[in-house]
Short mmCIF file of C-alpha atoms in Angstrom, two decimals:
data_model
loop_
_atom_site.label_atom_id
_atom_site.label_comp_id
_atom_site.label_asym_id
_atom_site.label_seq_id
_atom_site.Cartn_x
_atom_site.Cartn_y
_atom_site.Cartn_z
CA UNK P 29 0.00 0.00 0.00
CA UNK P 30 1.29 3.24 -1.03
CA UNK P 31 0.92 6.20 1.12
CA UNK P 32 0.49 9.55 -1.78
CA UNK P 33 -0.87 12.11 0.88
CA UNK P 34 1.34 11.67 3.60
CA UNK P 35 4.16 14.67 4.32
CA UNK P 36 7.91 13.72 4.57
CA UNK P 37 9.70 14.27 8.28
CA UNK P 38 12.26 16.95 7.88
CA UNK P 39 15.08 14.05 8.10
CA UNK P 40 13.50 12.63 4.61
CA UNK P 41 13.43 15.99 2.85
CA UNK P 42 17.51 16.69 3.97
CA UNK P 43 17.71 13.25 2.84
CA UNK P 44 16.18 14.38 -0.49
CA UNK P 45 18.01 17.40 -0.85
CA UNK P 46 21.43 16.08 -0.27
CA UNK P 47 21.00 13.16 -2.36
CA UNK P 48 20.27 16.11 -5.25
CA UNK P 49 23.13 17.90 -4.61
CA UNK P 50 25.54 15.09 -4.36
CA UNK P 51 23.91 14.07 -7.68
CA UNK P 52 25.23 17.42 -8.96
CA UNK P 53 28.39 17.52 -7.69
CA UNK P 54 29.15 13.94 -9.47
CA UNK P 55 27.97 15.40 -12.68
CA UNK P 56 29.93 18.40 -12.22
CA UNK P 57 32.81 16.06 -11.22
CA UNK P 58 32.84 14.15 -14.11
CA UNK P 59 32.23 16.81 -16.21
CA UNK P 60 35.48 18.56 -15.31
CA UNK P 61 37.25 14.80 -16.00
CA UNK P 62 35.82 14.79 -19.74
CA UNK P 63 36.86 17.82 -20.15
CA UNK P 64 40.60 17.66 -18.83
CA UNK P 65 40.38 14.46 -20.03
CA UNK P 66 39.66 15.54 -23.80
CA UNK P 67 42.21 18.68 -23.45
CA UNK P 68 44.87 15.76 -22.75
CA UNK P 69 44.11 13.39 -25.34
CA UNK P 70 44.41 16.31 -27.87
CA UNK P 71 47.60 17.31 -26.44
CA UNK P 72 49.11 13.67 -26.26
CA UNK P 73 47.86 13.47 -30.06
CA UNK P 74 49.75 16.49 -31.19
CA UNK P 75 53.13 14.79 -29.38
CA UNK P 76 52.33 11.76 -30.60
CA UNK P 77 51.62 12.41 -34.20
CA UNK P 78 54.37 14.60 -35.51
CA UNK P 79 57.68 12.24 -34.35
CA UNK P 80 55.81 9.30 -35.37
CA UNK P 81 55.02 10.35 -38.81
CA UNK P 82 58.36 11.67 -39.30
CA UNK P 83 59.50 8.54 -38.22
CA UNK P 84 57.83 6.52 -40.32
CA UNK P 85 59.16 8.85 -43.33
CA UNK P 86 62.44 9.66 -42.25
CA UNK P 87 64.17 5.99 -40.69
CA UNK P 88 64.38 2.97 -42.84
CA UNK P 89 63.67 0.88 -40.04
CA UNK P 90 60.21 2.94 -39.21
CA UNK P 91 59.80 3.02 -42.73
CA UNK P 92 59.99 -0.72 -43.37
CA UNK P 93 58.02 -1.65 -40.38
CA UNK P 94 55.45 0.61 -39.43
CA UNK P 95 52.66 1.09 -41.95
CA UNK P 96 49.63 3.34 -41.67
CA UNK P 97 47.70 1.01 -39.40
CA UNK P 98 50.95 0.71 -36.82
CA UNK P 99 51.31 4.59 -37.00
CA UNK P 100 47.20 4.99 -36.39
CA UNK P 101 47.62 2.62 -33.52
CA UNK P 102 50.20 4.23 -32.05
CA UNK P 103 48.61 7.89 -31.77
CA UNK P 104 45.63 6.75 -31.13
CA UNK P 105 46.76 4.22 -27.85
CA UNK P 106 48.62 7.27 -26.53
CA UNK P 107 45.59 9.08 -27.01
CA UNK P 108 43.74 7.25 -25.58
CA UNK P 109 45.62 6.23 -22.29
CA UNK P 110 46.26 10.02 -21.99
CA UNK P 111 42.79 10.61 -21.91
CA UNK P 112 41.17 7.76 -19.28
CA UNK P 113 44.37 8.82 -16.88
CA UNK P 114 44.07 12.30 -16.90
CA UNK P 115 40.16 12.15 -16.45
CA UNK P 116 40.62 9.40 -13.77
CA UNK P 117 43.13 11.97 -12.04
CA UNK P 118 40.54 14.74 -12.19
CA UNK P 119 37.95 12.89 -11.59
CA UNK P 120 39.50 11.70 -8.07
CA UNK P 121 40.98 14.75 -7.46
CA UNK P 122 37.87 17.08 -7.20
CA UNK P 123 35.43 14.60 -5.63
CA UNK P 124 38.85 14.46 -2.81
CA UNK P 125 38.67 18.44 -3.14
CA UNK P 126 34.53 18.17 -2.90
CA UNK P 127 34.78 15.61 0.32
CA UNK P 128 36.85 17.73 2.39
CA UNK P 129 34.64 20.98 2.07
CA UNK P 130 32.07 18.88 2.88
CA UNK P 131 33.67 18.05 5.85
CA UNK P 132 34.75 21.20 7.10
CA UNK P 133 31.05 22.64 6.28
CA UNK P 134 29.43 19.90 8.20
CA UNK P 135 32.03 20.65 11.77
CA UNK P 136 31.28 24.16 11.42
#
C-alpha cells in the first residue's frame, strides 16, 4: 500500500536534498574529467603524431616496419591512455577536493 498524501519528516526531505546535490556535484565532477580528459588526449595526439610520422618517413627501419595502421595505432593508444588517466586523475581529485569541504562545512 502506497501512502500519496502523507508529508515527509524533515530528516527525509535533507535526505532528499542532499541526495540532489551530491547528484550534482558527481555530474559536475565528471564533467570537469571529460573535459581535462579531452584537453589531454588532444595534447598527447599532437606529441604523438608529428615524431611518429616523421618517423615513419624519415628511418628505414620505421619506414619498413610501421605502416599506416601501426602509425594509427600508435597515436591513437597514446591518445587514448592520456585521456582515461588524466580524467581518472581529475575525476578523483575534485570529488577528494569536494569531500573535504564537505567536511569542514558539516564541523562548522
Amino acid at each position: 500500500m502506497a501512502k500519496h498524501n502523507v508529508a515527509r519528516s524533515p530528516l527525509e526531505q535533507t535526505t532528499l536534498a542532499s541526495l540532489d546535490q551530491k547528484l550534482a556535484m558527481a555530474k559536475r565532477c565528471s564533467h570537469e574529467g571529460v573535459v581535462a580528459g579531452a584537453k589531454a588526449a588532444v595534447m598527447a595526439t599532437i606529441a604523438t603524431a608529428i615524431p611518429t610520422l616523421a618517423s615513419a618517413r624519415m628511418l628505414p627501419w620505421a619506414r619498413a616496419n610501421l605502416n599506416h595502421t601501426a602509425q594509427a595505432l600508435i597515436i591513437s593508444t597514446v591518445a587514448g591512455a592520456a585521456y582515461f588517466i588524466v580524467a581518472d586523475k581529475t575525476v578523483l581529485a575534485t570529488a577528494r577536493k569536494n569531500s573535504f569541504n564537505q567536511r569542514s562545512n558539516i564541523e562548522a
